[in-house]
Tab-separated table of C-alpha atoms in Angstrom:
chain	number	residue	atom	x	y	z
A	18	LEU	CA	-22.055	68.343	20.226
A	19	GLU	CA	-24.277	65.671	21.745
A	20	LEU	CA	-25.799	63.335	19.153
A	21	ASN	CA	-28.132	60.462	20.025
A	22	GLY	CA	-28.812	58.714	16.723
A	23	ASP	CA	-31.744	60.482	15.076
A	24	PRO	CA	-32.334	58.752	11.683
A	25	SER	CA	-33.899	61.946	10.300
A	26	LEU	CA	-31.019	64.312	11.136
A	27	GLU	CA	-29.653	66.366	8.215
A	28	ARG	CA	-31.672	64.608	5.508
A	29	GLU	CA	-31.946	66.172	2.070
A	30	SER	CA	-35.754	66.132	2.251
A	31	GLY	CA	-35.642	68.425	5.264
A	32	ALA	CA	-38.054	66.090	7.072
A	33	GLY	CA	-36.089	66.273	10.280
A	34	PRO	CA	-33.773	68.547	12.277
A	35	MET	CA	-30.753	70.179	10.639
A	36	LEU	CA	-27.446	71.247	12.144
A	37	TYR	CA	-28.119	74.674	10.632
A	38	ASP	CA	-31.111	74.922	12.984
A	39	LEU	CA	-28.727	74.293	15.868
A	40	ALA	CA	-26.240	76.875	14.591
A	41	MET	CA	-28.967	79.497	14.156
A	42	GLN	CA	-30.066	78.970	17.743
A	43	LEU	CA	-26.500	79.679	18.844
A	44	ALA	CA	-26.370	82.787	16.680
A	45	SER	CA	-29.682	84.037	18.108
A	46	THR	CA	-28.139	84.028	21.604
A	47	GLY	CA	-25.289	86.233	20.455
A	48	VAL	CA	-22.620	83.599	19.817
A	49	ARG	CA	-20.281	84.785	17.043
A	50	LYS	CA	-17.201	82.610	17.492
A	51	LEU	CA	-16.354	79.082	18.604
A	52	ARG	CA	-12.831	78.098	19.623
A	53	GLY	CA	-11.358	74.641	19.908
A	54	PRO	CA	-11.745	71.217	18.283
A	55	LEU	CA	-15.067	69.458	17.859
A	56	VAL	CA	-15.900	67.000	20.645
A	57	VAL	CA	-18.807	64.630	20.065
A	58	GLN	CA	-20.595	62.547	22.671
A	59	THR	CA	-23.949	60.930	23.382
A	60	ALA	CA	-26.172	61.238	26.412
A	61	ASP	CA	-24.436	58.090	27.714
A	62	GLY	CA	-20.828	58.836	26.829
A	63	PRO	CA	-18.496	58.742	23.790
A	64	ALA	CA	-20.036	58.573	20.313
A	65	SER	CA	-19.011	55.857	17.851
A	66	ASP	CA	-20.675	54.113	14.903
A	67	VAL	CA	-20.299	50.378	14.211
A	68	TYR	CA	-21.797	47.633	12.079
A	69	PRO	CA	-24.163	45.323	13.985
A	70	ALA	CA	-22.266	42.128	14.792
A	71	ALA	CA	-25.064	40.022	13.306
A	72	TRP	CA	-24.734	41.586	9.859
A	73	SER	CA	-22.942	39.604	7.176
A	74	ARG	CA	-19.655	41.115	6.003
A	75	HIS	CA	-21.126	40.873	2.510
A	76	HIS	CA	-23.735	43.498	3.450
A	77	ARG	CA	-21.644	45.866	5.541
A	78	GLY	CA	-20.900	49.161	3.850
A	79	ARG	CA	-23.538	48.878	1.137
A	80	THR	CA	-26.088	51.678	0.787
A	81	PHE	CA	-28.759	49.619	2.564
A	82	ALA	CA	-26.383	48.714	5.407
A	83	PRO	CA	-24.291	51.714	6.517
A	84	LEU	CA	-22.597	52.221	9.868
A	85	ILE	CA	-25.047	52.450	12.765
A	86	GLY	CA	-24.636	54.732	15.756
A	87	PRO	CA	-25.273	58.123	17.305
A	88	ILE	CA	-23.446	60.121	14.593
A	89	THR	CA	-26.069	60.035	11.879
A	90	LEU	CA	-26.203	62.533	9.020
A	91	ASN	CA	-28.338	62.081	5.892
A	92	GLU	CA	-28.765	58.397	6.808
A	93	ASN	CA	-24.951	58.064	6.722
A	94	LEU	CA	-24.947	58.432	2.947
A	95	VAL	CA	-23.375	61.094	0.729
A	96	TRP	CA	-24.767	61.962	-2.713
A	97	VAL	CA	-23.075	63.840	-5.563
A	98	THR	CA	-25.111	65.090	-8.546
A	99	VAL	CA	-23.159	65.871	-11.705
A	100	ALA	CA	-23.769	66.911	-15.306
A	101	PRO	CA	-21.602	66.670	-18.442
A	102	GLY	CA	-18.868	69.238	-18.963
A	103	SER	CA	-18.880	71.715	-21.828
A	104	ARG	CA	-17.195	69.299	-24.227
A	105	ALA	CA	-15.770	65.800	-24.485
A	106	GLY	CA	-12.687	65.482	-22.309
A	107	ALA	CA	-13.756	68.218	-19.889
A	108	ARG	CA	-14.213	67.631	-16.172
A	109	VAL	CA	-17.796	66.866	-15.162
A	110	ARG	CA	-19.815	69.691	-13.559
A	111	VAL	CA	-20.825	69.155	-9.927
A	112	LEU	CA	-24.386	70.394	-9.406
A	113	ASP	CA	-24.949	69.421	-5.790
A	114	VAL	CA	-23.444	67.489	-2.885
A	115	LEU	CA	-25.516	66.193	0.017
A	116	PRO	CA	-25.482	66.631	2.920
A	117	ALA	CA	-24.723	70.344	2.687
A	118	GLY	CA	-21.082	70.980	3.502
A	119	ALA	CA	-19.813	67.620	2.276
A	120	SER	CA	-18.475	69.152	-0.960
A	121	ARG	CA	-15.152	69.932	0.730
A	122	LEU	CA	-14.667	66.171	1.174
A	123	VAL	CA	-15.294	65.288	-2.492
A	124	SER	CA	-12.631	65.465	-5.207
A	125	VAL	CA	-13.563	64.958	-8.858
A	126	SER	CA	-11.579	63.148	-11.530
A	127	ALA	CA	-14.548	62.059	-13.673
A	128	THR	CA	-14.581	63.367	-17.225
A	129	THR	CA	-17.021	63.922	-20.082
A	130	ARG	CA	-17.120	61.620	-23.104
A	131	ARG	CA	-19.108	61.596	-26.337
A	132	GLY	CA	-22.484	59.873	-26.344
A	133	ARG	CA	-25.183	59.356	-23.744
A	134	ARG	CA	-23.792	56.605	-21.573
A	135	SER	CA	-22.396	57.202	-18.124
A	136	ARG	CA	-20.305	55.149	-15.771
A	137	LEU	CA	-19.593	56.927	-12.513
A	138	ALA	CA	-18.443	55.780	-9.092
A	139	LEU	CA	-17.943	57.525	-5.754
A	140	ARG	CA	-15.053	55.847	-3.971
A	141	GLY	CA	-14.020	56.368	-0.365
A	142	ARG	CA	-10.628	57.815	0.551
A	143	SER	CA	-8.554	56.945	3.591
A	144	ASP	CA	-9.081	60.443	5.028
A	145	GLY	CA	-12.859	59.958	5.173
A	146	GLY	CA	-13.602	61.807	1.931
A	147	TRP	CA	-14.501	60.561	-1.551
A	148	VAL	CA	-13.281	60.774	-5.128
A	149	LEU	CA	-15.718	60.751	-8.071
A	150	THR	CA	-14.340	58.700	-10.961
A	151	GLY	CA	-15.567	57.524	-14.347
A	152	THR	CA	-17.240	59.209	-17.299
A	153	ILE	CA	-20.530	60.829	-18.286
A	154	GLY	CA	-21.794	61.258	-21.849
A	155	THR	CA	-22.162	64.688	-23.453
A	156	GLY	CA	-25.840	63.899	-24.098
A	157	ALA	CA	-26.570	62.392	-20.685
A	158	HIS	CA	-28.944	63.852	-18.139
A	159	PRO	CA	-27.595	64.786	-14.688
A	160	ARG	CA	-26.669	61.759	-12.589
A	161	SER	CA	-26.608	61.250	-8.828
A	162	VAL	CA	-24.008	58.917	-7.349
A	163	GLY	CA	-24.098	57.801	-3.719
A	164	ALA	CA	-21.723	56.206	-1.233
A	165	VAL	CA	-21.780	55.196	2.424
A	166	VAL	CA	-20.018	57.245	5.084
A	167	ASN	CA	-17.029	55.342	6.427
A	168	GLN	CA	-15.924	57.997	8.934
A	169	PRO	CA	-19.045	59.765	10.261
A	170	LYS	CA	-17.008	62.095	12.503
A	171	VAL	CA	-15.199	63.512	9.457
A	172	LEU	CA	-18.495	64.209	7.702
A	173	LEU	CA	-19.965	65.737	10.852
A	174	ASP	CA	-16.995	68.097	11.108
A	175	ALA	CA	-17.569	69.343	7.543
A	176	VAL	CA	-21.344	69.700	7.834
A	177	TRP	CA	-21.130	71.462	11.217
A	178	ALA	CA	-18.535	73.914	9.840
A	179	HIS	CA	-20.823	74.675	6.895
A	180	ALA	CA	-23.823	75.207	9.189
A	181	LEU	CA	-21.865	77.557	11.453
A	182	ALA	CA	-20.622	79.607	8.495
A	183	ARG	CA	-24.170	79.978	7.154
A	184	ALA	CA	-25.285	81.171	10.580
A	185	GLY	CA	-22.518	83.779	10.685
A	186	ILE	CA	-20.428	82.028	13.338
A	187	THR	CA	-16.633	81.775	13.012
A	188	TRP	CA	-15.048	78.503	14.106
A	189	ASP	CA	-11.377	78.437	15.074
A	190	ARG	CA	-10.823	74.710	15.549
A	191	ALA	CA	-7.068	75.027	16.039
A	192	ALA	CA	-7.363	77.225	19.119
A	193	TYR	CA	-6.466	75.576	22.412
A	194	THR	CA	-9.321	75.217	24.853
A	195	ALA	CA	-8.777	73.822	28.339
A	196	ALA	CA	-10.936	70.862	29.311
A	197	PRO	CA	-13.740	71.694	31.748
A	198	ALA	CA	-13.244	70.839	35.391
A	199	PRO	CA	-14.498	67.317	36.292
A	200	GLU	CA	-17.200	68.760	38.527
A	201	ALA	CA	-18.466	71.154	35.852
A	202	THR	CA	-22.081	70.650	34.773
A	203	PRO	CA	-22.654	71.047	31.000
A	204	ARG	CA	-25.246	73.591	29.956
A	205	ALA	CA	-27.234	73.159	26.738
A	206	LEU	CA	-26.921	76.273	24.561
A	207	ALA	CA	-29.121	74.989	21.735
A	208	GLU	CA	-31.138	71.867	21.033
A	209	VAL	CA	-33.110	70.236	18.222
A	210	SER	CA	-35.248	67.123	18.546
A	211	SER	CA	-36.292	64.251	16.342
A	212	PRO	CA	-39.776	63.789	14.906
A	213	THR	CA	-42.164	61.745	17.040
A	214	LEU	CA	-41.718	57.990	17.335
A	215	ASP	CA	-44.795	57.119	15.271
A	216	SER	CA	-43.609	59.380	12.423
A	217	LEU	CA	-40.174	57.775	12.398
A	218	ALA	CA	-41.481	54.217	12.729
A	219	SER	CA	-44.040	54.718	9.947
A	220	GLU	CA	-41.423	55.987	7.505
A	221	ILE	CA	-38.876	53.342	8.462
A	222	ASN	CA	-41.448	50.611	7.853
A	223	ARG	CA	-42.663	52.177	4.601
A	224	ARG	CA	-39.167	52.405	3.164
A	225	SER	CA	-37.899	49.230	4.867
A	226	LEU	CA	-35.004	51.326	6.148
A	227	ASN	CA	-32.557	48.958	7.853
A	228	TYR	CA	-30.520	51.867	9.159
A	229	GLY	CA	-33.525	53.432	10.886
A	230	ALA	CA	-34.740	50.161	12.390
A	231	GLU	CA	-31.334	49.538	13.940
A	232	LEU	CA	-31.246	53.051	15.405
A	233	LEU	CA	-34.705	52.663	16.938
A	234	LEU	CA	-33.617	49.405	18.537
A	235	GLN	CA	-30.447	50.965	19.969
A	236	TRP	CA	-32.429	53.989	21.117
A	237	ALA	CA	-34.872	51.809	23.010
A	238	GLY	CA	-32.720	48.970	24.301
A	239	GLY	CA	-29.121	50.183	24.283
A	240	ARG	CA	-26.273	48.920	22.126
A	241	GLU	CA	-25.305	45.779	24.011
A	242	THR	CA	-28.428	43.726	24.805
A	243	ALA	CA	-31.131	45.360	22.676
A	244	PRO	CA	-31.859	42.299	20.463
A	245	GLU	CA	-32.320	40.124	23.554
A	246	ARG	CA	-34.648	42.715	25.066
A	247	LEU	CA	-36.650	42.892	21.848
A	248	THR	CA	-36.941	39.092	21.779
A	249	ALA	CA	-38.171	39.162	25.389
A	250	HIS	CA	-40.701	41.855	24.465
A	251	VAL	CA	-42.162	39.694	21.680
A	252	LEU	CA	-42.393	36.655	23.956
A	253	GLU	CA	-44.093	38.735	26.650
A	254	ILE	CA	-46.691	40.092	24.225
A	255	THR	CA	-47.405	36.722	22.608
A	256	GLY	CA	-47.376	34.770	25.887
A	257	GLN	CA	-45.123	32.145	24.330
A	258	GLN	CA	-41.990	30.485	25.665
A	259	SER	CA	-40.253	30.226	22.272
A	260	GLY	CA	-40.829	30.852	18.593
A	261	VAL	CA	-38.643	33.926	18.158
A	262	GLU	CA	-34.942	34.754	18.300
A	263	LEU	CA	-33.848	38.189	17.106
A	264	VAL	CA	-30.243	39.302	16.691
A	265	ASP	CA	-30.690	42.762	15.152
A	266	GLY	CA	-33.355	45.413	14.592
A	267	SER	CA	-33.647	45.303	10.818
A	268	GLY	CA	-34.005	41.604	9.988
A	269	LEU	CA	-30.901	41.848	7.801
A	270	SER	CA	-29.376	38.738	9.365
A	271	TYR	CA	-30.199	35.134	8.480
A	272	ASP	CA	-29.846	34.356	12.175
A	273	ASP	CA	-33.189	36.047	12.918
A	274	ARG	CA	-35.862	33.399	13.484
A	275	VAL	CA	-39.631	33.837	13.897
A	276	THR	CA	-42.342	31.200	13.552
A	277	PRO	CA	-45.634	31.847	11.718
A	278	ASN	CA	-47.555	31.354	14.957
A	279	THR	CA	-45.457	34.005	16.718
A	280	PHE	CA	-46.077	36.522	13.955
A	281	ILE	CA	-49.825	35.941	14.125
A	282	ALA	CA	-49.929	36.092	17.918
A	283	TYR	CA	-47.993	39.365	17.983
A	284	LEU	CA	-50.174	40.969	15.284
A	285	ALA	CA	-53.277	40.002	17.261
A	286	LYS	CA	-52.148	40.902	20.774
A	287	PHE	CA	-49.915	43.943	20.460
A	288	PRO	CA	-52.754	46.284	19.347
A	289	GLU	CA	-54.553	45.356	22.591
A	290	THR	CA	-51.818	47.013	24.667
A	291	PRO	CA	-51.712	50.779	25.366
A	292	GLU	CA	-48.418	51.025	23.466
A	293	GLY	CA	-49.789	49.105	20.482
A	294	ARG	CA	-52.803	51.297	19.797
A	295	ASN	CA	-53.135	51.873	16.031
A	296	PHE	CA	-50.105	49.648	15.414
A	297	PRO	CA	-51.432	48.565	11.966
A	298	GLN	CA	-51.275	52.212	10.852
A	299	LEU	CA	-47.481	52.175	11.328
A	300	LEU	CA	-47.167	49.567	8.547
A	301	PRO	CA	-47.076	50.525	4.841
A	302	ALA	CA	-50.401	50.576	3.004
A	303	ASN	CA	-50.812	48.729	-0.275
A	304	GLY	CA	-49.595	50.899	-3.154
A	305	THR	CA	-46.982	52.685	-1.003
A	306	GLY	CA	-43.379	52.048	0.017
A	307	THR	CA	-42.343	48.413	-0.180
A	308	LEU	CA	-45.977	47.550	-1.036
A	309	ARG	CA	-46.004	49.892	-4.042
A	310	ARG	CA	-46.372	46.987	-6.489
A	311	LEU	CA	-49.520	45.936	-4.654
A	312	HIS	CA	-51.494	48.835	-6.141
A	313	SER	CA	-53.869	47.037	-8.517
A	314	GLY	CA	-56.542	44.449	-7.788
A	315	LEU	CA	-57.540	45.966	-4.429
A	316	PRO	CA	-60.422	48.386	-3.771
A	317	GLY	CA	-58.194	51.123	-2.372
A	318	GLU	CA	-55.098	52.134	-0.446
A	319	GLY	CA	-55.119	50.828	3.114
A	320	VAL	CA	-56.895	47.519	2.514
A	321	VAL	CA	-53.554	45.911	3.339
A	322	ARG	CA	-51.170	47.143	6.048
A	323	ALA	CA	-48.082	44.945	6.040
A	324	LYS	CA	-44.306	44.771	6.315
A	325	THR	CA	-42.100	42.968	3.833
A	326	GLY	CA	-38.944	41.056	4.734
A	327	THR	CA	-36.517	40.388	1.899
A	328	LEU	CA	-33.100	38.731	1.759
A	329	GLY	CA	-31.288	36.780	-0.948
A	330	GLN	CA	-33.302	33.662	-0.085
A	331	VAL	CA	-36.225	35.142	1.828
A	332	ALA	CA	-39.468	36.810	0.734
A	333	ASN	CA	-41.972	37.440	3.537
A	334	VAL	CA	-45.056	39.588	3.990
A	335	VAL	CA	-46.617	40.008	7.445
A	336	GLY	CA	-49.530	42.239	8.415
A	337	TYR	CA	-53.237	42.977	8.245
A	338	LEU	CA	-55.862	42.684	5.481
A	339	GLY	CA	-59.256	44.348	5.862
A	340	ARG	CA	-62.386	42.432	4.845
A	341	PRO	CA	-66.097	43.058	5.443
A	342	ASP	CA	-66.186	40.181	7.942
A	343	GLY	CA	-63.128	41.290	9.933
A	344	VAL	CA	-59.388	41.789	9.647
A	345	LEU	CA	-57.263	38.865	8.493
A	346	LEU	CA	-53.840	38.436	10.018
A	347	VAL	CA	-51.436	37.490	7.254
A	348	ALA	CA	-47.977	35.937	7.555
A	349	LEU	CA	-46.616	34.648	4.244
A	350	MET	CA	-43.163	33.059	4.286
A	351	TYR	CA	-40.795	31.901	1.584
A	352	ASN	CA	-37.260	30.554	2.105
A	353	GLY	CA	-35.508	29.424	-1.065
A	354	PRO	CA	-33.585	30.419	-4.206
A	355	ARG	CA	-36.411	32.320	-5.996
A	356	PRO	CA	-37.559	35.107	-3.684
A	357	TRP	CA	-38.684	37.400	-6.523
A	358	ALA	CA	-41.027	34.740	-7.963
A	359	ALA	CA	-42.299	33.981	-4.457
A	360	ARG	CA	-43.070	37.664	-3.861
A	361	GLN	CA	-45.213	37.770	-7.010
A	362	GLU	CA	-47.219	34.791	-5.732
A	363	GLU	CA	-47.652	36.561	-2.390
A	364	TRP	CA	-49.023	39.639	-4.172
A	365	THR	CA	-51.398	37.388	-6.134
A	366	LEU	CA	-52.719	35.802	-2.936
A	367	LEU	CA	-53.211	39.184	-1.229
A	368	ARG	CA	-55.111	40.485	-4.265
A	369	MET	CA	-57.331	37.418	-4.189
A	370	LEU	CA	-58.034	37.695	-0.455
A	371	GLY	CA	-58.574	41.450	-0.668
A	372	ALA	CA	-60.515	41.715	-3.917
A	373	HIS	CA	-63.589	42.808	-1.962
A	374	GLY	CA	-61.670	44.157	1.002
A	375	VAL	CA	-62.212	47.300	3.058
A	376	VAL	CA	-59.805	49.932	4.314
A	377	ILE	CA	-58.456	49.045	7.766
A	378	PRO	CA	-59.682	51.782	10.138
A	379	SER	CA	-57.733	53.443	12.909
A	380	ASP	CA	-58.402	52.176	16.420
A	381	SER	CA	-59.405	48.764	15.064
A	382	VAL	CA	-61.274	46.784	17.695
A	383	PRO	CA	-58.920	43.952	18.739
A	384	ASP	CA	-61.830	41.485	18.785
A	385	ASP	CA	-62.172	42.002	15.032
A	386	LEU	CA	-58.697	40.620	14.393
A	387	VAL	CA	-59.092	37.099	13.070
A	388	PRO	CA	-55.907	34.949	12.929
A	389	HIS	CA	-55.807	33.248	9.550
A	390	LEU	CA	-52.485	32.609	7.839
A	391	GLY	CA	-48.823	32.086	8.756
A	392	GLY	CA	-45.296	33.278	7.888
A	393	GLU	CA	-41.711	33.502	9.137
A	394	GLU	CA	-38.627	35.654	8.988
A	395	SER	CA	-39.117	39.353	8.262
A	396	ASP	CA	-37.728	42.784	9.031
A	397	THR	CA	-38.165	43.150	12.789
A	398	SER	CA	-38.306	46.908	13.239
A	399	ALA	CA	-38.189	48.087	16.812
A	400	ALA	CA	-41.217	50.338	16.347
A	401	PRO	CA	-43.033	49.137	19.506
A	402	LEU	CA	-40.290	50.519	21.739
A	403	THR	CA	-40.050	54.177	22.701
A	404	PRO	CA	-36.808	56.181	22.242
A	405	PRO	CA	-35.949	59.346	24.137
A	406	ASP	CA	-37.035	62.654	22.601
A	407	SER	CA	-33.684	64.450	22.468
A	408	ALA	CA	-31.816	63.936	19.203
A	409	ALA	CA	-29.037	66.528	19.001
A	410	ARG	CA	-27.570	69.273	21.104
């Protein structure tokens, strides 16, 4: 298999390619049996997932900060949905495991207890699987418990086997298969591709998906010098010599630094470039995604198009606000111990500025963009850069 880091691959929503699609393509060509172990690579060589060096060890392995790399299934998360057993003391009932095929990697020791309270945990095993522990009350509703994938290759093996079986293909992984000759040219037997860049970038921004932002950055700039290339891109667009230093694609590191002036300059100038056309539309609208709490006090959805940036001591909002006299560029920054309180004040200010606002149109005329406010550190998604189309083969 060739995997190139598609953040939408094998997601439970189905909004992206599935390995079953790949298996069905094989079956449609007459393939009925595969022999030999699974070998995974990328278009550039071996496939491996790592944590970005700039990420704090405190974040690594949490659901918002999984391993990043070309082997990406269901956003490198596994989910188990369970319900109470038939009586107190009975084993819990497993209703679903995502991604499909991961059930063979999950063992269950959780039990049912009297009452309605539940306390469940999905803990990783050394073999790459998980064990579900804890209790669920006899009167509790079904519960979903998630965990990060610590060994993506193990999960890929299970999901690929499940997809092949559904497609009617037998896989004998123990059979010996000689390596191809060095001069042999690989031939693609089946291929699925990611959604378009604007679709991925829009969703990643709306959900503030750190995992997706990192993948877009690696896709566009490689795994070694991508943050430096992104920093250079921002400086080129803004025409500045300094004011930005980026070390990752998600803004999850405190080492990311951006000045208010740089934010404003980028918001104003990037839409003037061919690549930046309709850039505001890639940012979440008020009332949706990370701006969902900004749903009241504004005339309608789309008056604000902005991206939030949130850490333990950071609360930023950067984007566009439509008004009858033009589009305000907004960069609100807070660094300190009360980010939640600061975010509420930011919402209050945006409601005040946009009380009589208008929906920001597509293809906004750059001359209508009026620099107004300032801000600092935020999620720095790599949306402006273009990844290759091919996601999985």
